[in-house]
Structures are given as C-alpha cells and as structure tokens.
C-alpha cells in the first residue's frame, strides 16, 4: 500500500496534523491528528510498502515486539483505509 | 476601459476595484460601507471588473466548494474561480469568472450584468476569497468566530454550531462592556511579532461588521456545561481546533501549507482556552479576570 497524494502535514507538540487539499477534500472531510507511531507509518507510506515492511519500521524505531508492532500497524492501516488516505496496489486512485 | 476605482480596506489589506460601472451599481456601498477607503494608496490586490459573457475553463475543477465556487489551476500557478452565488432576488444568475495570478495580487473579474436586483459577485464572495487567501500569504488567517474587544485587547469566541457563541457574545457586552468587532468571521493578522484581530464585512446573523482591530489576547473555544471552567489547551490540542475553524485554501497545497504555518505561528503568541460554561455573565467575568482584561 501507499499513501495518496494531496495531503499537507505539519508537526506540533509531538503530534502531526494532516490536511487534505484539492479533490482529496472529498475523501477526507476534516483533518487527521497522528501520534509518533502514526507519523512514522505515514512517512514510510510515501513509497509502496508491504505490511511486513511497516512492522519492520516500528520494530527498528521502538522497543516493541513484532507482534505488538503488527497489531499497531494493522490498526493504523485500518484507520487510514477508513479515512480514505491510503490506497492498496491495484486500487483506483 | 475602467473609469471608476473603488477601494476596500479589510483586515489591513487594500483591495482596489477598477470598473466601468458606478460603485452603486455594483452594490459595493451597501455591502461594504464601513470598509470603503479612499482611493489613493497602493493596493495589495487589484481587481479589474469586466462585463461580458464568462467562459469557464474546460475540464474538471481542481476543487469545488459546496457548489458555490470551483477552482481551476492554471499552468503558471494562477487560478480561475468559477463563482455561482445566488443573486439577491434568487433569480438564476450565470457564473462569474475570477482569474487570479499566482501571488494573489492581480485579478480579473468577468461577469454578466443581469436585469433586476443585480449585485456584483465582488459583494458575494469574490472579495472574501481574494482577501482571505491573500492574508495567508501574510502569515494570517480568517477563522469562524466572534471577536470582542475588552479594553485595549480582544478575544475570539469560537466553537461548534450551538456552543453558545452568540449568547456569550451578548453576555460579554452586558457583563464586561465588550465591544463586538464581528459575529462570524474574524481575521487574525501578524503585525510586528504580535497578532491583531480585525472585524470583517462577512457578518453572521447579528450583522456585526466593524472595521477595527485590537491585539488578540486569546482564542476561546466554547462548550456548554453545567459550571464555568477555563482550561488552557496545548498547541497540539489547539492546532486541529484552529485549522478546523479557519477558512483554508484547500485548492492549493502550497497555500494550505502556508495557512498551517500561519496557524502554528498564531499559537506561539496567542493562548487558546477551552471555556466550558453556563449562559451567564459570571462566565465572561471569570474569563476577563483570569486573562487580566479590563
């Protein structure tokens, strides 16, 4: 999967805020606040990534078990998918 | 050839309209009376008004705002807005075209004059679009909220619809002698390291639109509650709130980035509080005492 383009991100006090632009406003009517983990995964998704690669990102950065990292990645990806801000391979943009 | 120049001064920006129509024909006096300025200064935004048949760009717009206007990107960073505001008498009105350069300094408005209660779209959104976007390039923002001046400073009351903004604004006037600057849209401008809040012409139901400004002491997010509590918000808590209540230039990622930067800069100098309160004068008195407003 990969993040969709058309979003602007700014960091503030340990959080990151994502705002949609252009046609993406129709996908995400509002804005998203990410914690450190969410920001790490969002940044990683600037290129096509597998779930295993995202789990690796978390275990490389944080003192966290692979199982916990996978659970965190699964939850984040579900949230990102529900928000319409990522796309899976073969999915229309 | 334009034969009239009409200047507006809004949030410290000068917008000059160059038009062949007398000002009264555009409806500008009625809509922007307190914001008319003399025509001698160098404008921040120059708008040449033309009458004719607007020809909308082809293709799909890059951004559409609730069927009121759509933005089309130009090849050189310029933008074209197709504006379809309803006319004052609800008669069908053809869309108007507002072409804007990349720096939001020069614009051409093309619209067709209609019989009946015609007003230029410069009075119905076009000027607001130009001013609030240009403000972003001045590290400034327009946000939803009522601005109230207390003594030498001012606060902005904001909150979700139904949070009690109008009620609190009235109570502040009665309880602490606050002077309302606007009841719906406030402009926050950077000014030599501080932030000023300006009243704007874009009034809400109370019709308050005062052409004045004051240093911004705080932004207060209202929530109805069973007692009065004032809690400071962290920047991380305040930024999403501020962005959600601001008019962001969603059509342009670079401008959105600039607007987010402006919001962050505002939060460095202006405290944001959550005020959970009852609809009573004691809430206003408590806030003014806490913030040292007199």
mmCIF file of C-alpha atoms in Angstrom:
data_model
loop_
_atom_site.group_PDB
_atom_site.id
_atom_site.type_symbol
_atom_site.label_atom_id
_atom_site.label_comp_id
_atom_site.label_asym_id
_atom_site.label_seq_id
_atom_site.Cartn_x
_atom_site.Cartn_y
_atom_site.Cartn_z
ATOM 1 C CA UNK A 1 0.000 0.000 0.000
ATOM 2 C CA UNK A 2 0.961 3.652 -0.393
ATOM 3 C CA UNK A 3 -0.417 6.932 0.900
ATOM 4 C CA UNK A 4 -2.465 9.026 -1.508
ATOM 5 C CA UNK A 5 -1.009 12.334 -2.592
ATOM 6 C CA UNK A 6 -2.687 15.687 -1.970
ATOM 7 C CA UNK A 7 -2.221 15.962 1.795
ATOM 8 C CA UNK A 8 -0.217 18.535 3.753
ATOM 9 C CA UNK A 9 1.341 17.581 7.104
ATOM 10 C CA UNK A 10 2.652 19.776 9.921
ATOM 11 C CA UNK A 11 4.152 18.709 13.266
ATOM 12 C CA UNK A 12 3.070 20.249 16.545
ATOM 13 C CA UNK A 13 3.979 19.220 20.085
ATOM 14 C CA UNK A 14 4.532 15.511 19.445
ATOM 15 C CA UNK A 15 1.597 15.200 17.056
ATOM 16 C CA UNK A 16 1.226 15.622 13.328
ATOM 17 C CA UNK A 17 -1.799 17.152 11.632
ATOM 18 C CA UNK A 18 -2.811 16.098 8.113
ATOM 19 C CA UNK A 19 -4.990 18.397 5.999
ATOM 20 C CA UNK A 20 -6.398 17.367 2.611
ATOM 21 C CA UNK A 21 -6.114 19.570 -0.473
ATOM 22 C CA UNK A 22 -7.885 19.736 -3.826
ATOM 23 C CA UNK A 23 -10.007 16.724 -4.698
ATOM 24 C CA UNK A 24 -8.803 14.948 -1.530
ATOM 25 C CA UNK A 25 -11.135 17.171 0.477
ATOM 26 C CA UNK A 26 -13.926 14.980 -0.868
ATOM 27 C CA UNK A 27 -12.159 11.885 0.535
ATOM 28 C CA UNK A 28 -11.269 13.366 3.894
ATOM 29 C CA UNK A 29 -13.757 15.961 5.061
ATOM 30 C CA UNK A 30 -11.793 17.286 8.016
ATOM 31 C CA UNK A 31 -8.300 16.654 9.262
ATOM 32 C CA UNK A 32 -6.336 13.867 10.918
ATOM 33 C CA UNK A 33 -4.123 14.040 14.003
ATOM 34 C CA UNK A 34 -1.356 11.429 14.216
ATOM 35 C CA UNK A 35 0.829 10.397 17.137
ATOM 36 C CA UNK A 36 4.515 9.479 16.694
ATOM 37 C CA UNK A 37 3.737 5.948 15.512
ATOM 38 C CA UNK A 38 1.140 7.170 13.069
ATOM 39 C CA UNK A 39 3.562 9.753 11.704
ATOM 40 C CA UNK A 40 6.270 7.111 11.260
ATOM 41 C CA UNK A 41 3.925 4.836 9.293
ATOM 42 C CA UNK A 42 2.556 7.784 7.265
ATOM 43 C CA UNK A 43 6.099 8.810 6.316
ATOM 44 C CA UNK A 44 7.002 5.232 5.383
ATOM 45 C CA UNK A 45 3.949 5.085 3.126
ATOM 46 C CA UNK A 46 5.403 7.760 0.857
ATOM 47 C CA UNK A 47 6.516 4.717 -1.172
ATOM 48 C CA UNK A 48 4.783 1.413 -1.806
ATOM 49 C CA UNK A 49 5.169 -0.736 1.359
ATOM 50 C CA UNK A 50 4.127 -4.180 2.460
ATOM 51 C CA UNK A 51 2.708 -4.709 5.912
ATOM 52 C CA UNK A 52 5.885 -6.577 6.873
ATOM 53 C CA UNK A 53 7.984 -3.562 5.901
ATOM 54 C CA UNK A 54 5.848 -1.272 8.065
ATOM 55 C CA UNK A 55 6.177 -3.678 11.009
ATOM 56 C CA UNK A 56 9.943 -3.581 10.469
ATOM 57 C CA UNK A 57 9.855 0.241 10.582
ATOM 58 C CA UNK A 58 8.234 0.145 14.002
ATOM 59 C CA UNK A 59 10.493 -2.521 15.489
ATOM 60 C CA UNK A 60 13.558 -0.647 14.153
ATOM 61 C CA UNK A 61 12.449 2.596 15.787
ATOM 62 C CA UNK A 62 10.756 1.482 19.002
ATOM 63 C CA UNK A 63 11.420 -1.106 21.683
ATOM 64 C CA UNK A 64 8.367 -3.119 20.724
ATOM 65 C CA UNK A 65 7.743 -6.804 19.969
ATOM 66 C CA UNK A 66 6.969 -7.822 16.377
ATOM 67 C CA UNK A 67 3.526 -8.977 17.482
ATOM 68 C CA UNK A 68 2.727 -5.650 19.114
ATOM 69 C CA UNK A 69 4.138 -3.745 16.121
ATOM 70 C CA UNK A 70 1.961 -5.800 13.756
ATOM 71 C CA UNK A 71 -1.109 -5.112 15.862
ATOM 72 C CA UNK A 72 -0.318 -1.384 15.815
ATOM 73 C CA UNK A 73 0.267 -1.403 12.044
ATOM 74 C CA UNK A 74 -2.969 -3.317 11.427
ATOM 75 C CA UNK A 75 -4.931 -0.819 13.497
ATOM 76 C CA UNK A 76 -3.325 2.181 11.805
ATOM 77 C CA UNK A 77 -3.826 0.805 8.305
ATOM 78 C CA UNK A 78 -7.469 0.113 9.060
ATOM 79 C CA UNK A 79 -7.890 3.698 10.263
ATOM 80 C CA UNK A 80 -6.051 5.083 7.224
ATOM 81 C CA UNK A 81 -8.173 2.938 4.903
ATOM 82 C CA UNK A 82 -11.394 4.040 6.644
ATOM 83 C CA UNK A 83 -10.288 7.664 6.233
ATOM 84 C CA UNK A 84 -9.519 7.064 2.552
ATOM 85 C CA UNK A 85 -5.978 8.403 2.784
ATOM 86 C CA UNK A 86 -4.092 5.297 1.581
ATOM 87 C CA UNK A 87 -4.553 3.011 -1.343
ATOM 88 C CA UNK A 88 -3.710 -0.618 -1.927
ATOM 89 C CA UNK A 89 -1.942 -1.937 -5.021
ATOM 90 C CA UNK A 90 -4.376 -2.144 -7.938
ATOM 91 C CA UNK A 91 -6.916 0.104 -6.227
ATOM 92 C CA UNK A 92 -8.051 3.138 -8.236
ATOM 93 C CA UNK A 93 -6.564 6.426 -7.005
ATOM 94 C CA UNK B 1 -11.939 50.881 -20.006
ATOM 95 C CA UNK B 2 -12.425 51.098 -16.241
ATOM 96 C CA UNK B 3 -13.456 54.606 -15.226
ATOM 97 C CA UNK B 4 -14.058 54.115 -11.517
ATOM 98 C CA UNK B 5 -11.806 52.932 -8.752
ATOM 99 C CA UNK B 6 -13.345 51.614 -5.546
ATOM 100 C CA UNK B 7 -11.030 50.777 -2.661
ATOM 101 C CA UNK B 8 -11.843 48.487 0.224
ATOM 102 C CA UNK B 9 -9.754 48.207 3.366
ATOM 103 C CA UNK B 10 -10.309 44.830 5.008
ATOM 104 C CA UNK B 11 -8.090 43.365 7.729
ATOM 105 C CA UNK B 12 -5.443 45.921 6.823
ATOM 106 C CA UNK B 13 -5.332 44.889 3.150
ATOM 107 C CA UNK B 14 -6.304 47.322 0.414
ATOM 108 C CA UNK B 15 -8.359 45.869 -2.429
ATOM 109 C CA UNK B 16 -8.879 48.167 -5.418
ATOM 110 C CA UNK B 17 -11.730 47.531 -7.838
ATOM 111 C CA UNK B 18 -11.355 49.071 -11.284
ATOM 112 C CA UNK B 19 -14.699 49.150 -13.030
ATOM 113 C CA UNK B 20 -16.646 50.957 -15.685
ATOM 114 C CA UNK B 21 -19.793 50.802 -13.533
ATOM 115 C CA UNK B 22 -20.623 53.416 -10.895
ATOM 116 C CA UNK B 23 -19.994 51.997 -7.400
ATOM 117 C CA UNK B 24 -23.698 51.989 -6.530
ATOM 118 C CA UNK B 25 -24.392 49.687 -9.492
ATOM 119 C CA UNK B 26 -22.128 47.015 -8.068
ATOM 120 C CA UNK B 27 -23.849 47.053 -4.674
ATOM 121 C CA UNK B 28 -20.499 47.673 -3.005
ATOM 122 C CA UNK B 29 -21.627 50.653 -0.894
ATOM 123 C CA UNK B 30 -24.423 48.677 0.651
ATOM 124 C CA UNK B 31 -22.363 45.595 1.381
ATOM 125 C CA UNK B 32 -19.021 47.104 2.338
ATOM 126 C CA UNK B 33 -19.906 50.588 3.579
ATOM 127 C CA UNK B 34 -17.696 50.582 6.678
ATOM 128 C CA UNK B 35 -14.844 49.062 4.707
ATOM 129 C CA UNK B 36 -14.665 51.598 1.864
ATOM 130 C CA UNK B 37 -11.392 53.506 1.759
ATOM 131 C CA UNK B 38 -10.078 56.474 -0.193
ATOM 132 C CA UNK B 39 -8.523 55.531 -3.493
ATOM 133 C CA UNK B 40 -5.016 56.916 -3.212
ATOM 134 C CA UNK B 41 -2.997 54.072 -1.727
ATOM 135 C CA UNK B 42 -1.092 51.298 -3.468
ATOM 136 C CA UNK B 43 -3.428 48.300 -3.492
ATOM 137 C CA UNK B 44 -2.468 44.890 -2.128
ATOM 138 C CA UNK B 45 -4.972 43.353 -4.522
ATOM 139 C CA UNK B 46 -6.100 44.908 -7.811
ATOM 140 C CA UNK B 47 -9.288 43.639 -9.425
ATOM 141 C CA UNK B 48 -10.282 44.690 -12.922
ATOM 142 C CA UNK B 49 -14.037 44.195 -13.289
ATOM 143 C CA UNK B 50 -15.262 43.396 -16.784
ATOM 144 C CA UNK B 51 -18.766 42.881 -18.033
ATOM 145 C CA UNK B 52 -19.222 40.162 -20.591
ATOM 146 C CA UNK B 53 -20.002 36.542 -21.101
ATOM 147 C CA UNK B 54 -17.808 34.447 -18.812
ATOM 148 C CA UNK B 55 -16.245 31.392 -20.440
ATOM 149 C CA UNK B 56 -15.485 28.734 -17.854
ATOM 150 C CA UNK B 57 -12.313 26.653 -18.193
ATOM 151 C CA UNK B 58 -12.765 23.228 -19.718
ATOM 152 C CA UNK B 59 -12.384 20.033 -17.783
ATOM 153 C CA UNK B 60 -12.874 19.069 -14.186
ATOM 154 C CA UNK B 61 -12.189 21.635 -11.462
ATOM 155 C CA UNK B 62 -9.327 21.037 -9.046
ATOM 156 C CA UNK B 63 -11.538 21.928 -6.106
ATOM 157 C CA UNK B 64 -15.210 22.683 -5.562
ATOM 158 C CA UNK B 65 -16.648 24.423 -2.510
ATOM 159 C CA UNK B 66 -20.234 23.322 -1.909
ATOM 160 C CA UNK B 67 -21.382 24.124 -5.453
ATOM 161 C CA UNK B 68 -20.770 27.832 -4.779
ATOM 162 C CA UNK B 69 -17.434 28.141 -6.493
ATOM 163 C CA UNK B 70 -14.907 25.899 -8.207
ATOM 164 C CA UNK B 71 -11.176 26.409 -8.679
ATOM 165 C CA UNK B 72 -9.240 25.574 -11.822
ATOM 166 C CA UNK B 73 -5.428 25.564 -11.745
ATOM 167 C CA UNK B 74 -3.568 27.460 -14.437
ATOM 168 C CA UNK B 75 -0.270 26.388 -15.910
ATOM 169 C CA UNK B 76 1.708 29.211 -14.283
ATOM 170 C CA UNK B 77 0.456 28.992 -10.706
ATOM 171 C CA UNK B 78 -2.556 31.142 -11.496
ATOM 172 C CA UNK B 79 -6.102 30.154 -10.593
ATOM 173 C CA UNK B 80 -9.533 30.660 -12.067
ATOM 174 C CA UNK B 81 -12.557 30.605 -9.785
ATOM 175 C CA UNK B 82 -15.967 29.947 -11.301
ATOM 176 C CA UNK B 83 -18.420 31.546 -8.883
ATOM 177 C CA UNK B 84 -22.116 30.746 -8.881
ATOM 178 C CA UNK B 85 -23.557 32.599 -5.910
ATOM 179 C CA UNK B 86 -27.318 33.117 -5.969
ATOM 180 C CA UNK B 87 -28.493 36.623 -6.746
ATOM 181 C CA UNK B 88 -30.277 38.743 -4.098
ATOM 182 C CA UNK B 89 -33.678 38.080 -5.691
ATOM 183 C CA UNK B 90 -32.944 34.352 -6.105
ATOM 184 C CA UNK B 91 -33.140 34.720 -9.867
ATOM 185 C CA UNK B 92 -30.839 32.397 -11.808
ATOM 186 C CA UNK B 93 -27.515 34.067 -12.427
ATOM 187 C CA UNK B 94 -24.804 32.947 -14.825
ATOM 188 C CA UNK B 95 -21.499 32.072 -13.214
ATOM 189 C CA UNK B 96 -18.836 34.724 -12.858
ATOM 190 C CA UNK B 97 -15.162 34.153 -13.561
ATOM 191 C CA UNK B 98 -12.385 35.370 -11.293
ATOM 192 C CA UNK B 99 -8.882 34.926 -12.723
ATOM 193 C CA UNK B 100 -6.102 35.389 -10.180
ATOM 194 C CA UNK B 101 -2.335 35.476 -10.591
ATOM 195 C CA UNK B 102 -0.048 33.178 -8.584
ATOM 196 C CA UNK B 103 0.719 35.847 -5.973
ATOM 197 C CA UNK B 104 -2.934 36.806 -5.448
ATOM 198 C CA UNK B 105 -2.116 40.425 -6.321
ATOM 199 C CA UNK B 106 -3.950 40.901 -9.609
ATOM 200 C CA UNK B 107 -7.331 39.561 -10.591
ATOM 201 C CA UNK B 108 -9.808 39.977 -13.422
ATOM 202 C CA UNK B 109 -13.485 39.502 -12.669
ATOM 203 C CA UNK B 110 -15.717 38.771 -15.645
ATOM 204 C CA UNK B 111 -19.430 38.692 -15.029
ATOM 205 C CA UNK B 112 -22.640 39.335 -16.894
ATOM 206 C CA UNK B 113 -24.931 42.039 -15.603
ATOM 207 C CA UNK B 114 -28.443 40.793 -15.115
ATOM 208 C CA UNK B 115 -31.681 42.754 -15.004
ATOM 209 C CA UNK B 116 -33.398 43.147 -11.647
ATOM 210 C CA UNK B 117 -31.699 43.180 -8.285
ATOM 211 C CA UNK B 118 -28.236 42.642 -9.678
ATOM 212 C CA UNK B 119 -25.164 42.835 -7.491
ATOM 213 C CA UNK B 120 -21.619 42.072 -8.476
ATOM 214 C CA UNK B 121 -20.192 38.839 -7.035
ATOM 215 C CA UNK B 122 -17.482 41.057 -5.611
ATOM 216 C CA UNK B 123 -20.060 41.650 -2.872
ATOM 217 C CA UNK B 124 -20.953 37.970 -2.570
ATOM 218 C CA UNK B 125 -17.819 36.000 -2.042
ATOM 219 C CA UNK B 126 -15.278 37.140 -4.618
ATOM 220 C CA UNK B 127 -13.726 39.809 -2.383
ATOM 221 C CA UNK B 128 -13.739 37.435 0.573
ATOM 222 C CA UNK B 129 -12.000 34.757 -1.464
ATOM 223 C CA UNK B 130 -9.323 37.237 -2.554
ATOM 224 C CA UNK B 131 -8.763 38.804 0.868
ATOM 225 C CA UNK B 132 -8.677 35.667 2.942
ATOM 226 C CA UNK B 133 -6.343 33.913 0.511
ATOM 227 C CA UNK B 134 -4.003 36.880 0.279
ATOM 228 C CA UNK B 135 -3.968 37.048 4.096
ATOM 229 C CA UNK B 136 -2.495 33.550 4.186
ATOM 230 C CA UNK B 137 0.488 34.916 2.262
ATOM 231 C CA UNK B 138 0.847 37.488 5.067
ATOM 232 C CA UNK B 139 1.121 34.800 7.772
ATOM 233 C CA UNK B 140 -2.514 35.459 8.677
ATOM 234 C CA UNK B 141 -5.866 33.639 8.749
ATOM 235 C CA UNK B 142 -9.613 34.210 8.719
ATOM 236 C CA UNK B 143 -11.494 31.997 11.165
ATOM 237 C CA UNK B 144 -15.060 31.361 12.257
ATOM 238 C CA UNK B 145 -15.685 33.213 15.468
ATOM 239 C CA UNK B 146 -16.970 36.346 17.168
ATOM 240 C CA UNK B 147 -14.312 38.916 18.034
ATOM 241 C CA UNK B 148 -14.899 41.050 21.121
ATOM 242 C CA UNK B 149 -12.757 43.927 22.295
ATOM 243 C CA UNK B 150 -12.375 44.395 26.055
ATOM 244 C CA UNK B 151 -10.298 47.441 26.925
ATOM 245 C CA UNK B 152 -7.197 47.514 24.743
ATOM 246 C CA UNK B 153 -7.275 43.841 23.741
ATOM 247 C CA UNK B 154 -9.691 41.393 22.150
ATOM 248 C CA UNK B 155 -10.668 37.744 22.260
ATOM 249 C CA UNK B 156 -12.196 35.461 19.671
ATOM 250 C CA UNK B 157 -15.052 33.245 20.827
ATOM 251 C CA UNK B 158 -15.391 30.179 18.668
ATOM 252 C CA UNK B 159 -16.966 26.745 18.893
ATOM 253 C CA UNK B 160 -19.230 24.328 17.152
ATOM 254 C CA UNK B 161 -22.634 25.486 15.992
ATOM 255 C CA UNK B 162 -24.843 25.614 19.081
ATOM 256 C CA UNK B 163 -21.935 26.022 21.511
ATOM 257 C CA UNK B 164 -23.321 29.368 22.665
ATOM 258 C CA UNK B 165 -21.170 31.799 20.689
ATOM 259 C CA UNK B 166 -23.959 34.340 20.076
ATOM 260 C CA UNK B 167 -25.267 34.073 23.640
ATOM 261 C CA UNK B 168 -21.819 34.529 25.149
ATOM 262 C CA UNK B 169 -21.077 37.454 22.812
ATOM 263 C CA UNK B 170 -24.168 39.245 24.124
ATOM 264 C CA UNK B 171 -23.320 38.404 27.724
ATOM 265 C CA UNK B 172 -19.793 39.758 27.270
ATOM 266 C CA UNK B 173 -21.221 43.053 26.054
ATOM 267 C CA UNK B 174 -23.544 43.323 29.046
ATOM 268 C CA UNK B 175 -21.233 41.956 31.745
ATOM 269 C CA UNK B 176 -17.839 43.406 30.881
ATOM 270 C CA UNK B 177 -18.691 46.111 28.347
ATOM 271 C CA UNK B 178 -17.130 44.246 25.445
ATOM 272 C CA UNK B 179 -17.245 45.894 22.020
ATOM 273 C CA UNK B 180 -18.110 43.423 19.259
ATOM 274 C CA UNK B 181 -15.905 43.613 16.135
ATOM 275 C CA UNK B 182 -17.602 40.807 14.212
ATOM 276 C CA UNK B 183 -20.035 37.995 14.922
ATOM 277 C CA UNK B 184 -18.981 35.329 12.433
ATOM 278 C CA UNK B 185 -15.597 35.710 10.707
ATOM 279 C CA UNK B 186 -12.544 37.230 12.337
ATOM 280 C CA UNK B 187 -9.228 37.946 10.620
ATOM 281 C CA UNK B 188 -6.059 37.297 12.613
ATOM 282 C CA UNK B 189 -3.098 39.246 11.245
ATOM 283 C CA UNK B 190 0.578 39.117 12.043
ATOM 284 C CA UNK B 191 1.812 42.584 12.997
ATOM 285 C CA UNK B 192 5.417 43.147 14.131
ATOM 286 C CA UNK B 193 5.573 39.987 16.210
ATOM 287 C CA UNK B 194 2.100 40.275 17.691
ATOM 288 C CA UNK B 195 -1.326 39.230 16.411
ATOM 289 C CA UNK B 196 -4.162 41.607 15.704
ATOM 290 C CA UNK B 197 -7.767 40.575 15.277
ATOM 291 C CA UNK B 198 -9.858 42.505 12.759
ATOM 292 C CA UNK B 199 -13.573 42.676 12.266
ATOM 293 C CA UNK B 200 -14.550 41.714 8.703
ATOM 294 C CA UNK B 201 -17.527 42.609 6.474
ATOM 295 C CA UNK B 202 -18.674 38.984 6.435
ATOM 296 C CA UNK B 203 -21.168 39.193 9.260
ATOM 297 C CA UNK B 204 -23.343 36.471 10.719
ATOM 298 C CA UNK B 205 -26.919 36.617 11.907
ATOM 299 C CA UNK B 206 -26.248 39.503 14.310
ATOM 300 C CA UNK B 207 -24.967 41.588 11.372
ATOM 301 C CA UNK B 208 -21.878 42.855 13.223
ATOM 302 C CA UNK B 209 -19.075 44.009 10.929
ATOM 303 C CA UNK B 210 -16.826 46.665 12.441
ATOM 304 C CA UNK B 211 -13.771 47.918 10.567
ATOM 305 C CA UNK B 212 -11.424 47.990 13.560
ATOM 306 C CA UNK B 213 -8.760 45.844 15.171
ATOM 307 C CA UNK B 214 -7.189 45.112 18.551
ATOM 308 C CA UNK B 215 -4.323 42.938 19.834
ATOM 309 C CA UNK B 216 -5.551 39.360 20.174
ATOM 310 C CA UNK B 217 -5.300 38.263 23.821
ATOM 311 C CA UNK B 218 -6.786 34.771 23.476
ATOM 312 C CA UNK B 219 -8.881 32.407 21.411
ATOM 313 C CA UNK B 220 -11.645 30.795 23.453
ATOM 314 C CA UNK B 221 -13.336 27.575 22.376
ATOM 315 C CA UNK B 222 -16.822 27.432 23.862
ATOM 316 C CA UNK B 223 -18.656 24.370 25.122
ATOM 317 C CA UNK B 224 -21.908 24.362 27.010
ATOM 318 C CA UNK B 225 -21.571 22.907 30.506
ATOM 319 C CA UNK B 226 -23.132 22.889 33.963
ATOM 320 C CA UNK B 227 -20.441 25.089 35.511
ATOM 321 C CA UNK B 228 -17.805 27.565 34.340
ATOM 322 C CA UNK B 229 -14.308 26.191 33.680
ATOM 323 C CA UNK B 230 -11.449 27.781 31.742
ATOM 324 C CA UNK B 231 -8.705 25.355 30.666
ATOM 325 C CA UNK B 232 -5.615 26.217 28.589
ATOM 326 C CA UNK B 233 -5.063 24.000 25.545
ATOM 327 C CA UNK B 234 -1.665 22.784 24.385
ATOM 328 C CA UNK B 235 -0.539 23.691 20.870
ATOM 329 C CA UNK B 236 -1.157 20.071 19.829
ATOM 330 C CA UNK B 237 -4.732 20.339 21.101
ATOM 331 C CA UNK B 238 -5.283 23.822 19.712
ATOM 332 C CA UNK B 239 -3.918 23.382 16.162
ATOM 333 C CA UNK B 240 -6.605 20.978 14.890
ATOM 334 C CA UNK B 241 -9.248 23.180 16.503
ATOM 335 C CA UNK B 242 -7.871 26.315 14.884
ATOM 336 C CA UNK B 243 -7.495 24.708 11.451
ATOM 337 C CA UNK B 244 -10.976 23.188 11.576
ATOM 338 C CA UNK B 245 -12.454 26.638 12.228
ATOM 339 C CA UNK B 246 -10.335 28.521 9.685
ATOM 340 C CA UNK B 247 -11.005 29.155 6.021
ATOM 341 C CA UNK B 248 -8.233 27.164 4.394
ATOM 342 C CA UNK B 249 -7.272 27.477 0.691
ATOM 343 C CA UNK B 250 -7.857 23.779 0.101
ATOM 344 C CA UNK B 251 -7.388 24.062 -3.657
ATOM 345 C CA UNK B 252 -3.643 24.757 -3.389
ATOM 346 C CA UNK B 253 -1.303 22.527 -1.340
ATOM 347 C CA UNK B 254 1.331 25.274 -1.045
ATOM 348 C CA UNK B 255 -1.256 27.720 0.283
ATOM 349 C CA UNK B 256 -2.577 25.115 2.729
ATOM 350 C CA UNK B 257 0.999 24.679 3.955
ATOM 351 C CA UNK B 258 1.298 28.443 4.394
ATOM 352 C CA UNK B 259 -2.025 28.538 6.269
ATOM 353 C CA UNK B 260 -0.890 25.754 8.592
ATOM 354 C CA UNK B 261 2.327 27.699 9.202
ATOM 355 C CA UNK B 262 0.283 30.804 10.000
ATOM 356 C CA UNK B 263 -1.821 28.796 12.459
ATOM 357 C CA UNK B 264 1.297 27.456 14.181
ATOM 358 C CA UNK B 265 2.722 30.964 14.416
ATOM 359 C CA UNK B 266 -0.535 32.255 15.905
ATOM 360 C CA UNK B 267 -0.372 29.531 18.553
ATOM 361 C CA UNK B 268 3.148 30.606 19.530
ATOM 362 C CA UNK B 269 1.886 34.007 20.620
ATOM 363 C CA UNK B 270 -1.810 33.625 21.388
ATOM 364 C CA UNK B 271 -3.098 31.306 24.131
ATOM 365 C CA UNK B 272 -6.093 29.108 23.344
ATOM 366 C CA UNK B 273 -8.527 28.104 26.089
ATOM 367 C CA UNK B 274 -11.485 25.781 26.313
ATOM 368 C CA UNK B 275 -14.323 27.547 28.134
ATOM 369 C CA UNK B 276 -16.965 25.147 29.400
ATOM 370 C CA UNK B 277 -19.673 27.419 30.665
ATOM 371 C CA UNK B 278 -23.219 28.262 31.517
ATOM 372 C CA UNK B 279 -25.039 31.013 29.593
ATOM 373 C CA UNK B 280 -24.442 33.554 32.352
ATOM 374 C CA UNK B 281 -22.486 36.761 32.899
ATOM 375 C CA UNK B 282 -20.270 35.099 35.504
ATOM 376 C CA UNK B 283 -18.503 33.162 32.733
ATOM 377 C CA UNK B 284 -17.432 36.374 30.974
ATOM 378 C CA UNK B 285 -16.393 37.962 34.268
ATOM 379 C CA UNK B 286 -14.336 34.900 35.219
ATOM 380 C CA UNK B 287 -12.514 34.829 31.853
ATOM 381 C CA UNK B 288 -11.729 38.553 31.913
ATOM 382 C CA UNK B 289 -10.391 38.275 35.460
ATOM 383 C CA UNK B 290 -8.220 35.288 34.538
ATOM 384 C CA UNK B 291 -6.863 36.956 31.398
ATOM 385 C CA UNK B 292 -6.458 40.377 33.007
ATOM 386 C CA UNK B 293 -8.833 42.026 30.511
ATOM 387 C CA UNK B 294 -10.281 45.344 31.641
#
